[in-house]
Each structure stands twice: as C-alpha cells, then as structure tokens.
C-alpha cells in the first residue's frame, strides 16, 4: 500500500527544516477520539477549543491535545487532566506542568507572556511548577488528519510505553504527515521524522544529558524553517550537539533565499545561506488528498564561519 510517508521515504525527501514553528507549546490532556481538527472535533468542548485557538493566535504559542498511548474508547470526562507548557528558545527554555479539573481555566492564561517565555502566569493561574520528570516524547497519532500518523505513530507510541519509556504521550498534530512517525521532544522542542523506537530512546537519552541527536531531526520549533535548516547545518559543521549551544540570531532575505546568522554561546558565529526549492517529482503531500504537489524543501547552500570577535581571537 502506497502512502504519503512511503512515497516521501522512497524519494529520500530531506527532513531538515520541516518542523512546526512554535516558541511555546501548550498541551492539554484530552482522552477519547480526536477528529481532524482536534481542538474543535474531540470530546473537548468545541467552544473552548475555538477560544483557545483565538487566544493563542499570533502569540508564538501552539496548542495541542495529548493522551496516553493505548485504546481510545471514550471513558467519560477525566476528573483531572495533565497540562504542560514548554518554552523552546535555547538558553531560556523551560517545561512546566499542572493538573486541572476544569480545562476552562486555560483561558485565564496570558498567552502573550507564555509565548515570550514567562511561565509565572501559568504557575499562578494553574498552580503549576517546573516539570522534574522524564523528557516528554510526543508522538503524532491522529489518523483523522492522516492515516500514516495512525498506522505508524500509534504502534511507536505503544511500543515505547510498553518498554517502560517514561514521558510518552500521543499528540494531535505536529505537521509533516509524510515524515511519519513524527516526534516532538520537550523541553528542547526538537522534532524528528521517520523514527523507530530505538532511535527515540537514543534521542531521549541525549535530552537527559542536554544533547541533541541530529540524525532524523527536522529542526527546532523555536525557529522558522530556514533557521531550522541553518542551525542543524552548523551543528554538523561545528560538531556541536549541546542543546543550548546555538541560537538563530538573524535571518535576512525572503523566499526563496535567506542568509541566516547562527550564534554559539561562546561567541562564534556562522552565516548560512539557505535556499527554498521544490521537492520533485510532484506527489501527494498527505494521504487525505489526491492532489499532487511539490512540497518546499530547505537546502543549505553554504556555511561560513564569520571572523571571531577580537576578544575571541586573542
């Protein structure tokens, strides 16, 4: 059976620079079935779902629903729901958690502050606190958006959970169905595509040590797509895998060509030329459509280390 993910894999479509963009992720536990647009087509009150979408718009916050791996029969409204919020900008990232009985309380949050990296309002409004458990491994499993997420994502989430990996959740949408199974790891916010259980375990071990695994990485959700590709290219060139070592500090230009400046915490800088091109031949970008398209890809054209500051050169 040919699916969007098998076609993408067979064509060796690159995954770098394809992560969803969100400086901050807000995750609400919602058991039961999910529709294609889960915030308004699940057992969450659709009025609340629409209100959360409006509250998050243009704030840098992305809202998604999560549930534990396993069967998803409706067991009634949960008495308590887990809520996570993660800010993913390197050097200022954090992951906080809370438990709520009434999800309407999420509307009390200051979404602009969360997007800017301030967790204090979350902690005050929801009695939240810094997350001290294992990193979160969020596997996209929403088959109503694309069957690949169900066919490939659900078995991965179930295998990870059954093997004792902590912090595993199913999530409604990470984008890029054709890279299924897709994964988002928090607190650092790096997304992965075409991952198996062994690779996920390696990724999570790296996160526990403050390291990023580059193989299969789609990029950091903190950056726009050109920045995602540029940062990963610098990691490869500089042999740098510390999670908080690199930041995208400037992006010049516009599609289809950008010059991205990536800075190291030690002061070094690189100029990366990124070009947008079309992935050929045309193919269906999702199993839910028969329309052929040529998804945009981010190609790194050049990586050049800039002359170090005098303080570093001495």
CSV table of C-alpha atoms in Angstrom, one decimal:
chain,number,residue,atom,x,y,z
A,1,UNK,CA,0.0,0.0,0.0
A,2,UNK,CA,1.5,3.3,-1.1
A,3,UNK,CA,1.1,6.1,1.4
A,4,UNK,CA,2.4,9.7,1.6
A,5,UNK,CA,5.1,8.5,4.0
A,6,UNK,CA,6.2,5.6,1.9
A,7,UNK,CA,6.5,7.9,-1.2
A,8,UNK,CA,8.4,10.5,0.8
A,9,UNK,CA,10.8,7.9,2.1
A,10,UNK,CA,11.3,6.3,-1.3
A,11,UNK,CA,12.1,9.7,-2.8
A,12,UNK,CA,14.5,10.3,0.1
A,13,UNK,CA,12.9,13.7,0.8
A,14,UNK,CA,15.0,15.6,3.4
A,15,UNK,CA,13.5,16.2,6.8
A,16,UNK,CA,15.7,19.1,7.9
A,17,UNK,CA,13.8,22.4,8.1
A,18,UNK,CA,10.3,20.9,8.2
A,19,UNK,CA,9.4,21.2,11.9
A,20,UNK,CA,6.3,23.1,13.1
A,21,UNK,CA,7.1,26.5,14.4
A,22,UNK,CA,6.2,27.4,18.0
A,23,UNK,CA,8.3,29.1,20.6
A,24,UNK,CA,6.0,27.7,23.2
A,25,UNK,CA,3.8,24.6,23.3
A,26,UNK,CA,0.7,24.3,25.4
A,27,UNK,CA,-0.5,20.7,25.8
A,28,UNK,CA,-3.8,19.7,27.3
A,29,UNK,CA,-4.7,16.1,28.1
A,30,UNK,CA,-7.9,15.0,26.3
A,31,UNK,CA,-8.7,11.3,26.2
A,32,UNK,CA,-11.0,9.7,23.7
A,33,UNK,CA,-11.2,10.0,19.9
A,34,UNK,CA,-9.8,13.0,18.0
A,35,UNK,CA,-11.1,14.5,14.8
A,36,UNK,CA,-9.0,16.1,12.1
A,37,UNK,CA,-9.1,19.4,13.9
A,38,UNK,CA,-8.9,18.0,17.4
A,39,UNK,CA,-9.4,21.3,19.4
A,40,UNK,CA,-12.9,21.5,17.9
A,41,UNK,CA,-13.6,17.9,17.0
A,42,UNK,CA,-12.9,15.8,20.1
A,43,UNK,CA,-14.6,15.4,23.4
A,44,UNK,CA,-13.2,18.8,24.4
A,45,UNK,CA,-15.9,21.4,24.4
A,46,UNK,CA,-15.6,22.9,20.9
A,47,UNK,CA,-16.4,26.4,22.2
A,48,UNK,CA,-13.4,26.1,24.5
A,49,UNK,CA,-11.3,24.7,21.6
A,50,UNK,CA,-12.1,27.7,19.4
A,51,UNK,CA,-11.4,30.1,22.3
A,52,UNK,CA,-8.0,28.5,22.9
A,53,UNK,CA,-7.2,28.9,19.2
A,54,UNK,CA,-8.1,32.6,19.3
A,55,UNK,CA,-6.2,33.2,22.5
A,56,UNK,CA,-3.0,31.6,21.0
A,57,UNK,CA,-3.2,33.4,17.7
A,58,UNK,CA,0.0,35.5,16.9
A,59,UNK,CA,1.4,34.8,20.4
A,60,UNK,CA,4.0,32.2,19.5
A,61,UNK,CA,2.0,29.6,21.4
A,62,UNK,CA,0.8,26.4,19.7
A,63,UNK,CA,-2.0,24.5,21.5
A,64,UNK,CA,-2.3,20.7,21.1
A,65,UNK,CA,-4.1,17.8,22.8
A,66,UNK,CA,-2.3,14.8,24.3
A,67,UNK,CA,-3.4,11.4,25.6
A,68,UNK,CA,-1.8,8.4,26.9
A,69,UNK,CA,-0.9,5.6,24.5
A,70,UNK,CA,-3.4,2.8,24.1
A,71,UNK,CA,-7.0,2.3,23.3
A,72,UNK,CA,-9.0,5.5,22.9
A,73,UNK,CA,-12.6,4.5,23.8
A,74,UNK,CA,-14.5,7.2,25.5
A,75,UNK,CA,-14.4,6.6,29.2
A,76,UNK,CA,-16.1,9.9,30.2
A,77,UNK,CA,-14.7,13.2,31.1
A,78,UNK,CA,-11.4,12.8,33.1
A,79,UNK,CA,-11.6,14.1,36.6
A,80,UNK,CA,-8.1,15.6,36.3
A,81,UNK,CA,-6.2,16.5,33.2
A,82,UNK,CA,-2.4,16.9,32.8
A,83,UNK,CA,-1.3,20.2,31.3
A,84,UNK,CA,2.2,21.0,30.1
A,85,UNK,CA,3.7,24.2,28.8
A,86,UNK,CA,7.2,24.4,27.3
A,87,UNK,CA,9.2,27.3,26.0
A,88,UNK,CA,11.8,26.1,23.5
A,89,UNK,CA,14.1,29.1,22.8
A,90,UNK,CA,17.7,27.8,23.6
A,91,UNK,CA,19.2,29.3,26.7
A,92,UNK,CA,15.8,30.4,28.1
A,93,UNK,CA,13.8,27.2,27.7
A,94,UNK,CA,11.7,25.6,30.4
A,95,UNK,CA,9.0,23.0,30.9
A,96,UNK,CA,6.3,23.4,33.5
A,97,UNK,CA,3.3,21.2,34.4
A,98,UNK,CA,0.0,21.4,36.2
A,99,UNK,CA,-3.2,19.4,36.8
A,100,UNK,CA,-6.6,20.9,36.2
A,101,UNK,CA,-10.1,19.6,36.6
A,102,UNK,CA,-11.8,22.3,34.6
A,103,UNK,CA,-9.9,22.9,31.3
A,104,UNK,CA,-11.7,26.3,31.0
A,105,UNK,CA,-9.1,27.6,33.4
A,106,UNK,CA,-6.6,27.6,30.5
A,107,UNK,CA,-8.4,30.7,29.2
A,108,UNK,CA,-7.1,32.5,32.3
A,109,UNK,CA,-3.5,32.2,30.9
A,110,UNK,CA,-1.6,35.1,29.5
A,111,UNK,CA,-0.7,33.6,26.1
A,112,UNK,CA,1.5,36.5,25.0
A,113,UNK,CA,3.6,36.1,28.2
A,114,UNK,CA,3.9,32.4,27.6
A,115,UNK,CA,5.0,33.0,24.0
A,116,UNK,CA,7.6,35.4,25.3
A,117,UNK,CA,9.0,32.8,27.7
A,118,UNK,CA,7.5,33.9,31.0
A,119,UNK,CA,6.0,30.9,33.0
A,120,UNK,CA,4.9,32.9,36.1
A,121,UNK,CA,1.3,33.4,34.9
A,122,UNK,CA,0.9,29.7,34.2
A,123,UNK,CA,2.2,28.8,37.6
A,124,UNK,CA,-0.1,31.3,39.3
A,125,UNK,CA,-3.3,30.6,37.3
A,126,UNK,CA,-3.0,26.8,37.3
A,127,UNK,CA,-0.8,26.1,40.4
A,128,UNK,CA,1.9,25.0,38.0
A,129,UNK,CA,5.5,24.1,38.7
A,130,UNK,CA,8.7,23.1,36.9
A,131,UNK,CA,8.5,19.6,35.4
A,132,UNK,CA,11.0,17.4,37.2
A,133,UNK,CA,10.2,14.1,35.5
A,134,UNK,CA,11.5,12.5,32.3
A,135,UNK,CA,11.6,14.4,29.0
A,136,UNK,CA,8.3,14.3,27.0
A,137,UNK,CA,8.2,12.2,23.9
A,138,UNK,CA,5.2,13.3,21.9
A,139,UNK,CA,4.2,11.0,19.0
A,140,UNK,CA,1.7,12.2,16.4
A,141,UNK,CA,-1.1,9.6,16.2
A,142,UNK,CA,-4.1,11.5,14.8
A,143,UNK,CA,-5.2,9.2,12.0
A,144,UNK,CA,-8.2,11.5,11.2
A,145,UNK,CA,-5.6,14.0,9.9
A,146,UNK,CA,-3.6,11.4,8.0
A,147,UNK,CA,-3.7,7.7,8.2
A,148,UNK,CA,0.1,7.5,8.3
A,149,UNK,CA,0.0,9.0,11.8
A,150,UNK,CA,-2.2,6.2,12.9
A,151,UNK,CA,-0.5,3.4,11.0
A,152,UNK,CA,3.0,4.4,12.1
A,153,UNK,CA,2.6,6.7,15.1
A,154,UNK,CA,0.3,4.6,17.3
A,155,UNK,CA,2.4,1.4,17.2
A,156,UNK,CA,5.5,3.5,18.0
A,157,UNK,CA,3.8,5.2,21.0
A,158,UNK,CA,2.5,1.8,22.2
A,159,UNK,CA,5.9,0.2,21.9
A,160,UNK,CA,7.7,2.9,23.7
A,161,UNK,CA,5.1,2.9,26.5
A,162,UNK,CA,5.2,-0.9,26.8
A,163,UNK,CA,9.0,-0.9,27.1
A,164,UNK,CA,8.9,1.4,30.1
A,165,UNK,CA,9.9,4.7,28.4
A,166,UNK,CA,8.5,7.5,30.6
A,167,UNK,CA,7.0,10.7,29.3
A,168,UNK,CA,5.4,9.2,26.2
A,169,UNK,CA,2.2,10.8,25.0
A,170,UNK,CA,0.2,10.8,21.8
A,171,UNK,CA,-0.3,14.2,20.4
A,172,UNK,CA,-2.8,15.6,17.9
A,173,UNK,CA,-0.7,17.3,15.3
A,174,UNK,CA,3.0,18.0,14.6
A,175,UNK,CA,2.8,18.7,10.9
A,176,UNK,CA,4.5,16.7,8.2
A,177,UNK,CA,2.4,13.6,8.0
A,178,UNK,CA,4.7,12.3,5.2
A,179,UNK,CA,7.5,12.0,7.7
A,180,UNK,CA,5.6,9.7,10.0
A,181,UNK,CA,6.1,8.5,12.6
A,182,UNK,CA,6.8,12.0,13.8
A,183,UNK,CA,8.1,13.0,17.2
A,184,UNK,CA,8.5,16.2,19.3
A,185,UNK,CA,10.7,16.1,22.3
A,186,UNK,CA,10.3,18.6,25.2
A,187,UNK,CA,11.8,20.6,26.9
A,188,UNK,CA,14.1,21.4,23.9
A,189,UNK,CA,11.4,21.4,21.2
A,190,UNK,CA,13.3,19.4,18.5
A,191,UNK,CA,11.1,17.5,16.1
A,192,UNK,CA,12.0,14.2,14.4
A,193,UNK,CA,10.7,12.2,11.4
A,194,UNK,CA,10.8,8.6,10.4
A,195,UNK,CA,11.9,7.5,13.8
A,196,UNK,CA,11.8,4.0,15.3
A,197,UNK,CA,11.7,3.0,19.0
A,198,UNK,CA,15.4,2.5,19.3
A,199,UNK,CA,16.1,6.0,17.8
A,200,UNK,CA,13.6,7.6,20.1
A,201,UNK,CA,15.3,6.0,23.1
A,202,UNK,CA,18.6,7.4,21.9
A,203,UNK,CA,17.1,10.8,21.4
A,204,UNK,CA,15.6,10.8,24.9
A,205,UNK,CA,18.9,9.7,26.5
A,206,UNK,CA,20.5,12.6,24.7
A,207,UNK,CA,18.0,15.0,26.0
A,208,UNK,CA,18.6,13.8,29.6
A,209,UNK,CA,22.3,14.7,29.0
A,210,UNK,CA,21.4,18.1,27.4
A,211,UNK,CA,22.4,16.8,23.9
A,212,UNK,CA,20.6,16.9,20.5
A,213,UNK,CA,20.6,13.9,18.1
A,214,UNK,CA,20.9,15.3,14.6
A,215,UNK,CA,20.0,12.2,12.7
A,216,UNK,CA,16.4,12.3,11.6
A,217,UNK,CA,16.0,15.8,13.1
A,218,UNK,CA,13.5,18.1,11.4
A,219,UNK,CA,14.6,21.1,13.4
A,220,UNK,CA,13.9,23.2,16.5
A,221,UNK,CA,10.4,24.6,16.7
A,222,UNK,CA,11.8,27.8,18.1
A,223,UNK,CA,12.9,28.9,14.6
A,224,UNK,CA,11.3,29.4,11.3
A,225,UNK,CA,12.1,26.8,8.7
A,226,UNK,CA,15.2,28.5,7.2
A,227,UNK,CA,16.6,28.9,10.7
A,228,UNK,CA,15.9,25.2,11.5
A,229,UNK,CA,17.9,24.1,8.5
A,230,UNK,CA,20.7,26.5,9.2
A,231,UNK,CA,21.1,25.6,12.8
A,232,UNK,CA,21.3,21.8,12.0
A,233,UNK,CA,23.9,22.6,9.3
A,234,UNK,CA,26.0,24.5,11.8
A,235,UNK,CA,25.7,21.6,14.3
A,236,UNK,CA,27.1,19.2,11.7
A,237,UNK,CA,29.9,21.6,10.7
A,238,UNK,CA,30.9,22.5,14.2
A,239,UNK,CA,30.4,19.1,15.7
A,240,UNK,CA,28.2,20.7,18.3
A,241,UNK,CA,25.4,18.8,19.9
A,242,UNK,CA,24.8,20.6,23.2
A,243,UNK,CA,21.1,21.6,23.2
A,244,UNK,CA,21.5,25.2,24.3
A,245,UNK,CA,24.7,26.0,22.5
A,246,UNK,CA,23.3,27.5,19.3
A,247,UNK,CA,20.8,30.3,18.6
A,248,UNK,CA,19.4,31.8,15.3
A,249,UNK,CA,20.1,35.5,15.9
A,250,UNK,CA,19.2,36.9,12.5
A,251,UNK,CA,17.5,36.0,9.2
A,252,UNK,CA,17.9,38.2,6.2
A,253,UNK,CA,16.2,37.8,2.9
A,254,UNK,CA,12.9,36.2,1.8
A,255,UNK,CA,11.8,33.1,-0.1
A,256,UNK,CA,13.4,31.5,-1.9
A,257,UNK,CA,16.8,32.6,-0.4
A,258,UNK,CA,17.9,33.6,3.0
A,259,UNK,CA,21.1,34.4,4.9
A,260,UNK,CA,20.8,33.1,8.4
A,261,UNK,CA,23.2,34.0,11.2
A,262,UNK,CA,23.7,31.3,13.9
A,263,UNK,CA,25.5,32.2,17.1
A,264,UNK,CA,27.3,29.9,19.5
A,265,UNK,CA,27.1,30.5,23.3
A,266,UNK,CA,30.9,31.0,23.2
A,267,UNK,CA,30.6,33.9,20.8
A,268,UNK,CA,31.4,32.2,17.5
A,269,UNK,CA,29.0,33.0,14.6
A,270,UNK,CA,28.2,31.4,11.2
A,271,UNK,CA,26.5,32.8,8.1
A,272,UNK,CA,24.4,30.1,6.4
A,273,UNK,CA,22.8,30.5,3.0
A,274,UNK,CA,19.5,28.6,2.8
A,275,UNK,CA,17.6,28.2,-0.5
A,276,UNK,CA,14.0,27.0,-0.8
A,277,UNK,CA,13.4,24.6,-3.6
A,278,UNK,CA,10.6,22.3,-4.7
A,279,UNK,CA,10.7,18.6,-3.9
A,280,UNK,CA,10.3,16.7,-7.2
A,281,UNK,CA,8.6,14.8,-8.7
A,282,UNK,CA,5.2,16.0,-7.6
A,283,UNK,CA,3.5,13.8,-5.1
A,284,UNK,CA,0.5,13.8,-2.7
A,285,UNK,CA,1.7,15.6,0.5
A,286,UNK,CA,-1.0,13.8,2.5
A,287,UNK,CA,-2.9,10.6,2.3
A,288,UNK,CA,-6.1,12.8,2.6
A,289,UNK,CA,-5.7,14.3,-0.8
A,290,UNK,CA,-5.2,13.1,-4.4
A,291,UNK,CA,-3.8,16.5,-5.5
A,292,UNK,CA,-0.2,16.3,-6.4
A,293,UNK,CA,2.1,18.9,-5.0
A,294,UNK,CA,5.8,19.8,-4.7
A,295,UNK,CA,6.5,20.4,-1.0
A,296,UNK,CA,9.0,23.1,-0.3
A,297,UNK,CA,12.4,21.9,0.9
A,298,UNK,CA,15.2,23.9,2.7
A,299,UNK,CA,18.6,23.4,1.0
A,300,UNK,CA,21.7,24.6,2.8
A,301,UNK,CA,23.9,26.2,0.0
A,302,UNK,CA,26.8,27.4,2.1
A,303,UNK,CA,28.0,27.6,5.7
A,304,UNK,CA,30.7,30.1,6.6
A,305,UNK,CA,32.2,30.9,10.0
A,306,UNK,CA,32.5,34.6,10.5
A,307,UNK,CA,35.6,36.3,11.7
A,308,UNK,CA,35.5,35.9,15.5
A,309,UNK,CA,35.4,39.0,17.7
A,310,UNK,CA,38.7,40.4,18.8
A,311,UNK,CA,38.1,39.1,22.3
A,312,UNK,CA,37.9,35.5,21.0
A,313,UNK,CA,40.7,36.0,18.5
A,314,UNK,CA,43.2,37.0,21.2
